[in-house]
Amino acid sequence: MEVTESLAINHGLKKEEFSKICVLLKRTPNITELAIFSAMWNEHCSYKSSRKHLKKLHTSGKQVIQGPGENAGVIDIGDDDAIVFKIESHNHPSFIEPYQGAATGVGGIMRDVFTMGARPIANLNSIHFGSPQLKKTKNLLRGVVRGIGGYGNCIGVPTIAGQTSFDESYNGNILVNAMTLGLVNKNKIFYSKAAGLDKPVIYVGSKTGRDGIHGASMASATFDDKIEEKKPTVQVGDPFTEKLLLEACLELMEDKSIIAIQDMGAAGLTSSSVEMASKGNLGIELDLNKVPCREEKMSPYEIMLSESQERMLIVLENGKENHAKRIFDKWNLNFAVIGKTTNSKNIELIFENKKVAEIPINLLAENAPIYDRKWKKTKLPQKLKFNREDLKSLGLSDCLKKILCNHNVSEKNWIWDQYDQTVMGDTIQKPGGDAGVVRVHGTKKAIAASVDSSASYCYSHPLSGGKQVVCESWRNLISVGAKPIAITNCLNFGNPEKEKNMGEFVECVEGIAEASKYLDFPVVSGNVSFYNETKDTGIKPTPTIGGVGLIKDYKNMINMNFKNIGNLIYVIGKTEGHLDQSVFAKDILNEKKGPPPSINLFNEKNIGETVYDLIEKKLVVTCHDVSLGGILTAVSKMCIKGKKGLKIYSLKGLTNKYEYFFGEDQARYVVEIPKDNIQKVVEILNKNSIHYDELGIIQEKNLTFNGDINLPIEELSDAHTYWLKEYMDK
């Protein structure tokens, strides 16, 4: 087949990029070479629009063993233990085929983790859908949830936390972000850097088929009316094979057979072989006739672009082939020596005894395009002026119940109940809390993890929104008694070729960088997903942050459940009554404009560290951060979880109860304090110059406030839990 400019454009390359390839090669590439360039130079693999800005991120710290650049990030948690973790997107595939798209997203992120020698111990997810009124939203939600549960449950890894939201900006592009944590001995971590000459290159796992071809390119393109035609680009997963692959790889990792290992994810055999060779400054030669294929007469083009799942590429020490084969045979997995490392610094492909491709590795890696795209700065919107007289006509109880059943605030039991939350027996905080928590098996330690995003805040002002989502992750970890260590990010945005979208990305990254550096909360891994756009309409900017923290003794973990009648409830952190961009403003006042709440990083750090200290000293027994819906929403959830009521005092200096109760000011926590501990808590708060309010006292049954609120816990619970189940059952 003749390779032309139009053919290159059909492969997702720009006209200028194709010209550059011809110049670099000093010839026109053949069809297989074109396929390799299209895979390695697409947005998904090359980060050509984002690389410049990702360098701003804070990526180092005392406990960071491996930052960005590997399959996943690694942090030290003491006693030679390390946590490997990462979050990845599988947005486009999940929109096209929700079950398989979501399932293979889970499978892919787990391979990223166990590729590094870690046994997966927990899964999380952040999933975002269009308007609930849109007919297809329900089907997409049902398919995605079944896909996540179907894969994770079968492989035997608990899903411990997650986030679900609905917004009309996702009508044409849903988001499915999957996160996995794994446990590894810090002296037994494996990397993807190839080393040594004439080392055997091993293919293991499932056979290669024609599913997922052009998957990486599809993930780097916008959608149009021909979306159905893209279904063949969606991979098909098999969790049972993945489980076998996991066990076989971990068994082989017990000795010193492996030099480098890489899963075949986006762009399949192409990206895995090129990345391994590039990191090792080597060449690689592959005989494609030796690749195990499940379909007849597959061409080099198809073999190199296939994204069939559950496959690994390994560079072995010489003489270890038979040893490795015995292991993979035992687990009933395909095993083949398909090539070797070379000193050519090229990727060379052999098929039917002929060389069908030869490309210098550096042309695919170092020489991939890097764009400095134009971008527009987002101005901070004018603060709205709410008519306080109008607010007075509203009923506090009615407002609260409406917010509790808001589609983004309501309980998501319908989703969580489809996930295995306790398999492996170490889950000590299930979904529904501030963060999921798993014990490090056989120790006193526990790992807390959460996923967070806030598209509305980021859309209103990306810089503030980027800071906020990092701070939200920080607060969620602290709220369960964990010391925050590091984060992973999944940056979901629209078309970067549009200045507005690119500006949203740049400023969100700057916000994330500023907050993570100030809080000493480094980014150790991540993913960028651009082109989340259909028919010229993109999503709201949605950076998702996965946070990980350590609890030194799992017995010190706390939750948001109110505990004991007679204990006092304090709000730590100052409430200014910020209603702009709040759930209250949108749901009750039908107002979607205005700026997000401001972020004071000094306050976030000072208050967060103080609350962590209070938990460590066992001075507070319950904690929950204040987020969507404000203080009244937060305490309602705490009442529901603990099956206890709360008498809220008549607050001194309260000028407007709606602003106080529903404002979404940041850097705030609600804590439960036994009366005997009040003096000590107040002394610490005063010493650290931290504002606090004595909110109320725990009582037996009802949530009450003067004559404005008198709601039984059962009524609060009904309001909070019914929406999603009712929606899915219709």
XYZ file of C-alpha atoms in Angstrom:
730
model
C 0.000 0.000 0.000
C 1.322 3.424 -0.999
C 1.748 5.748 1.950
C 0.459 9.234 1.173
C -0.206 12.404 3.090
C -3.951 11.704 3.152
C -3.318 8.203 4.535
C -1.143 9.699 7.253
C -3.900 12.182 8.144
C -6.376 9.280 8.363
C -3.992 7.766 10.920
C -4.317 10.858 13.113
C -1.101 12.582 12.036
C -1.004 16.232 11.015
C 0.226 17.234 7.570
C 3.322 18.848 9.112
C 3.979 15.777 11.246
C 3.970 13.508 8.220
C 6.416 15.850 6.463
C 8.656 15.789 9.539
C 8.617 11.972 9.550
C 9.699 11.851 5.912
C 12.518 14.309 6.609
C 13.720 12.439 9.697
C 13.625 9.065 7.955
C 15.006 10.581 4.715
C 12.313 8.554 2.938
C 8.589 7.861 2.974
C 7.636 5.322 5.669
C 5.939 2.094 4.645
C 2.492 1.269 6.043
C 3.822 -0.562 9.099
C 6.235 2.250 9.918
C 3.443 4.784 9.459
C 1.351 2.826 11.939
C 4.183 2.900 14.481
C 4.657 6.654 14.087
C 0.913 7.290 14.345
C 0.797 5.314 17.589
C 3.862 6.866 19.211
C 3.177 10.418 18.064
C -0.460 10.594 19.093
C -1.489 12.674 22.071
C -2.173 9.673 24.285
C 1.356 8.282 24.006
C 3.546 11.320 23.307
C 1.935 13.968 25.565
C 2.853 16.426 22.808
C 0.495 19.172 24.009
C 1.039 18.673 27.725
C 4.704 17.778 28.268
C 5.865 21.383 28.518
C 3.370 22.155 31.282
C 3.634 18.888 33.198
C 7.224 19.855 34.035
C 5.771 22.435 36.450
C 4.394 19.719 38.733
C 5.981 19.078 42.110
C 7.183 15.464 41.869
C 9.738 14.852 44.621
C 9.543 14.183 48.331
C 11.167 12.332 51.222
C 8.979 9.274 50.708
C 8.998 9.260 46.901
C 10.880 6.282 45.466
C 9.674 6.694 41.872
C 8.000 9.718 40.369
C 6.433 10.219 36.923
C 8.011 8.419 33.981
C 7.418 4.790 34.935
C 4.349 2.584 34.760
C 3.306 3.901 38.177
C 4.565 6.001 41.071
C 6.113 4.468 44.200
C 6.206 5.770 47.785
C 7.992 4.484 50.880
C 5.723 3.633 53.833
C 8.425 2.277 56.135
C 9.627 -1.203 57.151
C 10.847 -1.829 53.574
C 7.230 -1.603 52.365
C 6.261 0.549 49.415
C 2.990 1.471 47.730
C 2.789 1.537 43.943
C -0.145 3.518 42.528
C -1.512 5.313 39.513
C -4.739 6.542 37.961
C -5.531 6.209 34.244
C -8.357 7.250 31.931
C -10.407 4.996 29.691
C -12.875 7.651 28.614
C -13.339 7.187 24.907
C -13.591 3.377 24.985
C -16.144 3.539 27.817
C -18.348 5.950 25.885
C -18.270 3.697 22.814
C -18.716 0.386 24.642
C -19.274 1.023 28.373
C -18.861 -2.497 29.764
C -15.637 -3.442 27.969
C -14.291 0.103 28.040
C -14.580 0.311 31.819
C -13.490 -3.297 32.392
C -10.311 -2.959 30.345
C -9.599 0.355 32.033
C -9.497 -1.487 35.353
C -7.412 -4.287 33.856
C -4.949 -1.846 32.324
C -4.295 0.110 35.501
C -3.805 -3.096 37.499
C -1.181 -4.246 34.990
C 0.622 -0.924 35.379
C 0.889 -1.678 39.091
C 1.858 -5.336 39.100
C 4.296 -4.726 36.237
C 6.401 -3.007 38.886
C 6.388 -6.045 41.138
C 3.498 -4.985 43.370
C 0.490 -7.059 44.309
C -2.669 -4.966 43.820
C -4.442 -4.373 47.137
C -7.141 -1.834 46.264
C -9.038 -0.255 43.377
C -10.754 3.125 43.185
C -12.587 4.931 40.403
C -13.824 8.352 39.396
C -16.705 8.196 36.905
C -18.610 11.085 35.355
C -21.778 11.013 33.268
C -24.053 13.373 31.378
C -27.352 14.799 32.528
C -29.579 12.222 34.267
C -32.392 13.425 31.994
C -30.466 12.256 28.925
C -31.838 8.884 27.825
C -28.496 7.157 27.293
C -26.973 8.289 30.615
C -28.607 5.483 32.562
C -27.385 2.810 30.127
C -23.871 4.203 30.128
C -23.828 4.259 33.936
C -25.143 0.712 34.169
C -22.575 -0.581 31.654
C -19.615 1.200 33.245
C -20.453 0.052 36.773
C -20.918 -3.538 35.620
C -17.616 -3.364 33.735
C -15.687 -2.031 36.743
C -17.263 -4.551 39.093
C -17.050 -7.428 36.627
C -13.295 -7.054 36.162
C -12.228 -6.052 39.680
C -14.458 -8.616 41.394
C -13.225 -11.472 39.190
C -9.550 -10.736 39.732
C -10.101 -10.460 43.483
C -9.092 -6.883 44.331
C -11.412 -4.789 46.556
C -12.875 -1.487 45.367
C -12.567 0.734 48.438
C -13.583 4.218 47.296
C -14.827 6.209 44.363
C -16.551 9.274 43.029
C -19.532 9.651 40.717
C -20.907 12.858 39.249
C -23.406 13.995 36.617
C -23.138 17.094 34.446
C -24.474 17.978 31.031
C -20.926 18.681 29.797
C -20.350 14.913 29.817
C -23.344 14.236 27.543
C -21.061 13.524 24.618
C -18.022 12.228 26.531
C -18.264 10.338 29.776
C -15.172 9.975 31.958
C -13.959 6.690 33.432
C -10.800 7.061 35.541
C -9.489 3.918 37.272
C -6.923 3.830 40.084
C -5.042 0.917 41.644
C -2.764 0.607 44.674
C -0.262 -2.210 45.058
C 2.073 -3.345 47.834
C 5.721 -4.236 47.167
C 8.995 -4.650 49.029
C 10.931 -1.501 48.187
C 13.990 -3.578 47.299
C 12.025 -5.664 44.784
C 10.623 -3.025 42.458
C 10.793 -3.693 38.713
C 11.203 -1.088 36.001
C 10.727 -0.856 32.238
C 14.283 0.171 31.275
C 15.878 -2.450 29.027
C 19.573 -3.191 29.567
C 22.239 -5.384 27.983
C 22.788 -6.608 24.413
C 21.358 -9.748 22.856
C 18.992 -10.228 25.765
C 15.893 -12.275 24.919
C 12.626 -10.349 24.555
C 9.682 -12.393 25.792
C 6.000 -12.155 24.974
C 3.635 -13.560 27.630
C -0.114 -13.615 28.258
C -3.077 -13.689 25.902
C -2.753 -14.097 22.167
C -2.833 -11.075 19.885
C -6.058 -10.390 18.016
C -7.565 -7.618 15.956
C -9.364 -5.923 18.866
C -8.261 -2.470 19.935
C -6.399 -1.585 16.731
C -6.052 2.222 16.621
C -7.201 2.392 20.256
C -4.511 4.907 21.241
C -5.228 7.036 18.181
C -8.946 6.943 18.913
C -8.211 8.186 22.425
C -6.450 11.167 20.869
C -9.365 12.282 18.693
C -12.732 13.946 19.086
C -16.018 12.172 18.358
C -18.517 12.780 15.588
C -21.666 11.086 14.230
C -19.696 7.988 13.230
C -18.994 6.855 16.782
C -20.455 3.373 16.187
C -17.744 2.732 13.619
C -15.143 2.994 16.381
C -16.345 -0.044 18.357
C -13.594 -2.314 16.930
C -11.034 0.031 18.538
C -12.313 -0.948 22.007
C -10.337 -3.727 23.675
C -11.946 -6.880 25.077
C -10.863 -7.931 28.566
C -10.569 -11.272 30.341
C -10.080 -10.851 34.114
C -9.461 -14.543 34.677
C -6.484 -14.469 32.319
C -5.271 -11.292 34.022
C -5.338 -13.083 37.377
C -3.173 -15.873 35.934
C -0.840 -13.304 34.374
C -0.533 -11.473 37.688
C 0.423 -14.611 39.589
C 2.841 -15.811 36.899
C 4.626 -12.451 36.691
C 4.927 -12.152 40.470
C 6.315 -15.686 40.626
C 8.940 -14.912 37.972
C 9.828 -11.751 39.877
C 10.872 -13.801 42.886
C 14.307 -14.418 41.350
C 16.652 -12.307 39.217
C 15.444 -13.412 35.802
C 13.801 -10.153 34.707
C 15.791 -7.168 33.435
C 12.793 -5.085 32.342
C 9.059 -5.553 32.083
C 6.300 -3.535 30.429
C 2.617 -4.207 29.916
C 1.171 -3.882 26.433
C -1.309 -1.078 27.023
C -2.047 1.779 24.644
C -0.497 1.053 21.239
C 0.247 -2.499 22.374
C 3.474 -4.088 21.191
C 4.565 -0.819 19.573
C 4.655 1.331 22.697
C 5.944 -1.399 25.026
C 8.913 -2.281 22.812
C 9.792 1.313 21.905
C 9.566 2.570 25.502
C 11.734 -0.231 26.879
C 14.386 0.298 24.243
C 14.260 4.090 24.532
C 14.757 4.092 28.302
C 17.709 1.732 27.925
C 19.213 3.631 24.962
C 19.168 0.359 23.017
C 17.724 -1.114 19.884
C 15.202 -3.934 19.684
C 14.575 -6.568 17.032
C 11.256 -8.435 16.878
C 10.273 -11.424 14.725
C 6.539 -10.920 14.279
C 5.984 -14.469 13.067
C 6.772 -15.588 16.610
C 4.072 -13.421 18.202
C 1.229 -15.678 19.425
C -1.834 -14.670 17.380
C -5.414 -15.864 17.807
C -6.494 -14.814 14.328
C -5.148 -16.011 11.000
C -3.090 -13.988 8.555
C -2.508 -11.007 10.809
C -0.269 -8.454 9.128
C 2.693 -6.685 10.787
C 0.536 -3.564 10.853
C -2.200 -5.339 12.827
C 0.203 -7.113 15.179
C 1.993 -3.906 16.103
C -1.198 -1.862 16.662
C -3.345 -4.474 18.373
C -4.381 -3.599 21.913
C -5.484 -7.063 22.913
C -5.452 -7.210 26.678
C -3.604 -9.230 29.312
C -0.197 -9.191 27.563
C 3.315 -8.368 28.794
C 6.696 -7.779 27.192
C 9.731 -8.855 29.213
C 13.491 -8.585 28.735
C 15.126 -11.604 30.393
C 18.618 -12.459 31.462
C 20.255 -14.889 29.064
C 19.670 -18.509 29.935
C 16.455 -17.831 31.866
C 14.109 -18.620 29.001
C 13.313 -22.212 29.990
C 12.843 -21.234 33.623
C 10.410 -18.500 32.643
C 8.592 -20.765 30.197
C 7.980 -23.369 32.905
C 6.306 -20.736 35.070
C 4.033 -19.440 32.325
C 3.226 -22.969 31.164
C 2.196 -23.807 34.733
C -0.245 -20.898 34.682
C -1.509 -21.935 31.239
C -0.328 -18.741 29.533
C 1.259 -18.139 26.153
C 5.024 -17.725 26.170
C 7.271 -16.900 23.228
C 10.743 -15.533 22.640
C 9.976 -12.968 19.941
C 13.149 -10.936 19.727
C 16.288 -9.524 21.313
C 17.904 -6.291 22.392
C 20.494 -4.832 20.018
C 23.013 -1.997 19.794
C 21.378 -0.619 16.634
C 19.221 1.892 18.546
C 16.501 1.047 16.037
C 13.289 -0.877 16.215
C 13.581 -3.564 13.571
C 10.680 -5.794 12.604
C 11.057 -9.096 10.776
C 8.101 -10.811 9.094
C 8.300 -13.851 6.823
C 12.095 -13.544 6.913
C 11.992 -9.979 5.566
C 12.676 -6.702 7.336
C 9.335 -4.867 7.220
C 10.208 -1.877 9.392
C 13.327 -0.093 10.626
C 13.037 3.140 12.587
C 15.544 4.848 14.903
C 14.113 4.682 18.417
C 14.916 8.336 19.110
C 12.656 9.419 16.232
C 9.732 7.804 18.011
C 10.584 9.026 21.493
C 12.835 12.092 21.830
C 11.864 13.485 18.432
C 8.123 13.169 18.928
C 6.478 16.584 18.473
C 6.227 18.938 21.436
C 3.710 21.740 21.000
C 3.627 25.064 22.790
C -0.026 25.691 22.079
C -1.658 29.075 22.452
C -3.910 29.413 25.463
C -6.284 31.883 27.062
C -6.264 32.840 30.698
C -9.581 32.570 32.529
C -10.581 35.689 34.453
C -11.900 35.260 37.964
C -15.679 35.791 37.689
C -17.399 38.561 39.609
C -18.808 37.457 42.948
C -22.587 37.235 42.907
C -24.758 39.324 45.210
C -27.481 37.196 46.720
C -30.621 38.925 47.995
C -30.748 37.983 51.663
C -34.428 38.885 51.841
C -35.150 36.270 49.184
C -33.140 33.716 51.155
C -35.291 34.303 54.224
C -38.334 32.957 52.415
C -36.725 29.561 51.939
C -37.175 26.755 54.423
C -33.949 25.330 55.862
C -35.380 21.804 56.112
C -36.691 21.809 52.541
C -33.383 23.146 51.202
C -31.418 20.538 53.110
C -33.532 17.626 51.893
C -33.315 18.836 48.299
C -29.521 19.102 48.504
C -29.169 15.684 50.153
C -30.927 14.073 47.203
C -29.005 16.116 44.598
C -27.553 13.721 42.012
C -23.990 14.726 42.918
C -24.465 14.726 46.691
C -26.699 11.685 47.168
C -25.463 8.329 48.446
C -24.183 6.032 45.704
C -24.968 2.667 47.315
C -26.429 1.324 44.089
C -22.929 1.585 42.599
C -20.846 0.463 45.564
C -22.977 -2.588 46.220
C -21.916 -3.995 42.843
C -18.253 -3.928 43.810
C -16.509 -6.451 46.048
C -15.306 -4.174 48.838
C -13.791 -6.682 51.246
C -12.070 -9.411 49.238
C -8.528 -10.082 50.613
C -9.869 -9.322 54.103
C -7.955 -6.096 54.758
C -10.551 -3.422 53.988
C -11.291 -1.384 57.103
C -13.050 1.603 55.486
C -15.505 0.838 52.676
C -16.836 3.249 50.024
C -18.962 6.051 51.393
C -16.452 7.642 53.759
C -13.952 10.426 53.157
C -11.377 7.866 51.990
C -11.125 4.113 51.598
C -8.695 2.347 53.930
C -6.938 -1.020 53.672
C -4.660 -2.599 56.236
C -1.147 -3.556 55.141
C -1.524 -7.271 55.644
C 0.284 -8.637 58.663
C 1.162 -5.196 60.059
C -0.416 -2.403 62.101
C -0.154 0.001 59.162
C -3.022 1.002 56.912
C -3.206 2.865 53.629
C -5.882 5.467 52.964
C -6.823 6.497 49.434
C -9.363 8.808 47.841
C -10.285 10.196 44.425
C -11.550 13.731 43.957
C -12.448 16.190 41.211
C -14.484 19.357 40.894
C -15.380 20.262 37.325
C -17.609 23.204 38.289
C -14.874 24.920 40.286
C -12.301 24.263 37.541
C -14.638 25.531 34.815
C -15.342 28.723 36.724
C -11.661 29.425 37.459
C -9.163 26.698 36.515
C -6.307 27.981 38.685
C -8.432 27.977 41.836
C -10.091 24.706 40.855
C -6.715 22.982 40.385
C -5.656 24.037 43.877
C -8.993 23.015 45.368
C -8.985 19.444 44.119
C -5.532 18.823 45.632
C -6.694 20.330 48.932
C -9.860 18.237 48.878
C -7.749 15.086 48.546
C -5.529 16.300 51.399
C -8.560 16.860 53.653
C -10.164 13.518 52.832
C -7.055 11.613 53.885
C -6.644 13.614 57.080
C -10.316 13.023 57.919
C -9.686 9.284 58.366
C -6.516 9.845 60.395
C -4.003 9.372 57.561
C -0.915 11.442 56.925
C -1.062 12.509 53.245
C 2.004 11.364 51.273
C 1.526 11.736 47.527
C -0.951 12.012 44.671
C -1.577 10.716 41.186
C -3.559 12.723 38.651
C -5.767 12.055 35.658
C -6.178 15.276 33.698
C -9.362 15.154 31.596
C -9.851 18.037 29.159
C -11.293 18.967 25.782
C -9.499 19.722 22.512
C -6.090 21.307 23.303
C -6.012 22.941 19.881
C -8.645 25.382 21.190
C -7.122 28.226 23.185
C -9.825 28.177 25.860
C -9.447 24.443 26.503
C -5.673 24.674 26.518
C -5.880 27.559 28.952
C -8.038 25.486 31.287
C -5.412 22.750 31.209
C -2.449 25.073 31.776
C -4.060 26.871 34.715
C -5.375 23.691 36.348
C -1.864 22.218 36.183
C -0.446 25.410 37.689
C -2.990 25.200 40.501
C -2.198 21.542 41.147
C 1.528 22.306 41.120
C 1.207 25.201 43.559
C -0.976 23.313 46.027
C 0.969 20.040 45.931
C 4.253 21.861 46.496
C 2.953 23.948 49.388
C 1.382 20.929 51.088
C 4.402 18.718 50.312
C 1.989 16.399 48.550
C 3.926 15.458 45.375
C 2.563 14.093 42.109
C 4.211 10.704 41.470
C 2.251 9.426 38.470
C -0.579 10.344 36.182
C -2.220 10.563 32.818
C -3.506 13.222 30.425
C -6.716 12.695 28.482
C -7.385 15.337 25.827
C -9.978 15.507 23.058
C -12.924 14.675 25.319
C -15.193 16.392 22.861
C -18.113 15.511 20.577
C -19.391 17.677 17.730
C -17.246 20.596 18.849
C -18.583 20.489 22.434
C -16.035 19.606 25.096
C -16.283 18.574 28.716
C -15.729 20.876 31.655
C -12.089 20.658 32.774
C -11.928 17.688 35.116
C -8.590 17.015 36.779
C -8.993 13.967 39.007
C -6.666 13.600 41.974
C -5.982 10.256 43.622
C -4.493 10.793 47.066
C -2.636 8.245 49.214
C -1.794 8.510 52.904
C -0.463 6.377 55.758
C -2.064 5.445 59.078
C 0.718 4.163 61.337
C -1.693 2.075 63.425
C -4.952 1.086 61.783
C -6.677 1.199 65.194
C -6.255 4.990 65.045
C -8.380 5.263 61.911
C -11.552 7.272 62.415
C -14.640 7.817 60.282
C -17.479 10.303 59.891
C -20.048 8.418 61.995
C -21.309 10.320 65.036
C -20.453 8.218 68.093
C -21.810 9.213 71.495
C -24.725 11.233 72.770
C -23.487 14.259 74.719
C -20.268 14.726 72.720
C -19.729 18.207 71.295
C -19.459 19.054 67.600
C -17.035 21.719 66.424
C -16.429 23.224 62.992
C -12.696 23.808 62.622
C -11.840 26.500 60.077
C -13.614 29.771 59.336
C -16.926 30.013 57.501
C -17.368 33.104 55.339
C -20.530 31.849 53.627
C -19.301 31.388 50.032
C -22.366 30.408 47.986
C -21.047 30.995 44.448
C -20.702 27.660 42.548
C -22.229 25.834 45.505
C -24.828 23.088 45.280
C -27.187 25.461 47.119
C -26.763 28.179 44.488
C -27.326 25.755 41.617
C -30.088 23.601 43.098
C -32.031 26.095 45.185
C -31.352 29.453 43.512
C -30.769 28.163 39.961
C -27.609 30.263 39.773
C -24.558 28.749 38.022
C -22.279 31.780 37.744
C -19.734 33.267 40.093
C -16.231 32.272 41.283
C -15.312 29.090 43.147
C -14.366 29.383 46.829
C -10.914 30.852 47.375
C -8.017 28.680 48.490
C -5.688 29.781 51.264
C -2.866 27.255 51.234
C -1.464 28.421 54.560
C -4.813 27.741 56.197
C -5.168 24.390 54.439
C -1.803 23.221 55.733
C -2.077 24.700 59.213
C -5.617 23.474 59.824
C -5.040 20.090 58.199
C -1.897 19.363 60.202
C -3.650 20.459 63.375
C -6.655 18.205 62.777
C -4.282 15.318 62.031
C -2.535 16.038 65.350
C -5.881 16.024 67.195
C -6.713 12.640 65.685
C -3.271 11.247 66.496
C -3.675 12.350 70.120
C -7.149 10.752 70.186
C -8.740 14.028 71.213
C -11.434 13.768 68.520
C -13.403 10.611 67.757
C -15.100 11.573 64.489
C -14.051 13.754 61.578
C -15.486 14.773 58.228
C -14.343 17.508 55.885
C -16.828 20.119 54.681
C -17.268 20.007 50.914
C -20.284 19.887 48.549
C -23.391 21.217 50.249
C -21.596 22.899 53.145
C -21.796 22.359 56.902
C -25.420 21.269 57.126
C -24.939 18.619 54.449
C -21.776 17.377 56.176
C -23.402 16.977 59.601
C -26.481 15.346 58.049
C -24.266 12.644 56.546
C -22.574 12.211 59.913
C -25.980 11.819 61.580
C -27.049 9.248 58.991
C -23.841 7.229 59.244
C -23.825 7.233 63.039
C -27.608 6.968 63.484
C -27.437 9.823 65.966
C -29.081 13.209 66.045
C -27.543 16.644 66.495
C -28.800 19.716 68.310
C -27.298 22.752 66.580
C -26.896 25.768 68.834
C -28.065 29.286 68.085
C -24.838 30.505 66.581
C -23.341 33.753 67.837
C -22.782 36.344 65.157
C -24.724 34.368 62.567
C -25.893 36.974 60.058
C -27.311 34.637 57.452
C -28.006 31.008 58.247
C -28.141 29.954 54.579
C -24.685 31.317 53.884
C -23.334 29.682 57.024
C -24.968 26.293 56.598
C -24.634 25.860 52.799
C -21.541 27.902 51.910
C -18.676 25.872 50.474
C -15.701 27.667 52.018
C -12.608 25.483 52.023
C -10.208 24.300 54.750
C -12.950 23.185 57.162
C -13.587 20.036 59.180
C -16.443 18.909 61.412
C -15.156 17.002 64.456
C -16.756 15.199 67.388
C -15.085 15.851 70.749
C -15.763 14.145 74.097
C -16.452 16.800 76.746
C -13.367 15.806 78.736
C -11.171 16.678 75.749
C -12.631 20.101 74.967
C -10.083 22.116 76.919
C -7.110 20.368 75.319
C -8.598 20.761 71.820
C -9.313 24.454 72.335
C -5.791 25.049 73.667
C -4.256 23.467 70.555
C -6.559 25.382 68.208
C -5.818 28.682 69.924
C -2.101 27.965 69.974
C -2.180 27.441 66.182
C -4.403 30.515 65.615
C -7.202 28.439 64.106
C -10.796 29.643 64.055
C -13.451 27.259 65.350
C -17.179 27.246 66.030
C -18.956 25.213 68.702
C -21.720 23.907 66.472
C -23.809 21.675 68.710
C -24.206 18.521 70.772
C -25.046 14.961 69.752
C -28.532 13.854 70.757
C -30.524 10.711 70.276
C -32.782 10.951 67.225
C -33.289 14.225 65.371
C -31.290 16.928 63.631
C -32.557 20.165 65.141
C -31.823 23.903 64.881
C -34.033 26.376 66.782
C -37.443 26.144 65.172
C -36.056 25.917 61.645
C -35.075 22.236 61.537
C -36.493 19.199 63.277
C -35.790 16.207 61.089
C -35.661 12.545 62.153
C -32.539 10.682 61.051
C -34.722 8.301 59.006
C -36.048 11.223 56.977
C -32.534 12.513 56.331
C -31.442 9.028 55.311
C -34.382 8.601 52.938
C -33.582 11.910 51.261
C -29.901 11.039 50.951
C -30.200 7.481 49.677
C -33.251 7.257 47.459
C -32.268 9.217 44.321
C -29.851 6.868 42.525
C -31.748 3.682 43.320
C -35.002 5.317 42.226
C -33.321 6.592 39.057
C -31.867 3.208 38.095
C -35.059 1.298 38.916
C -37.292 3.443 36.687
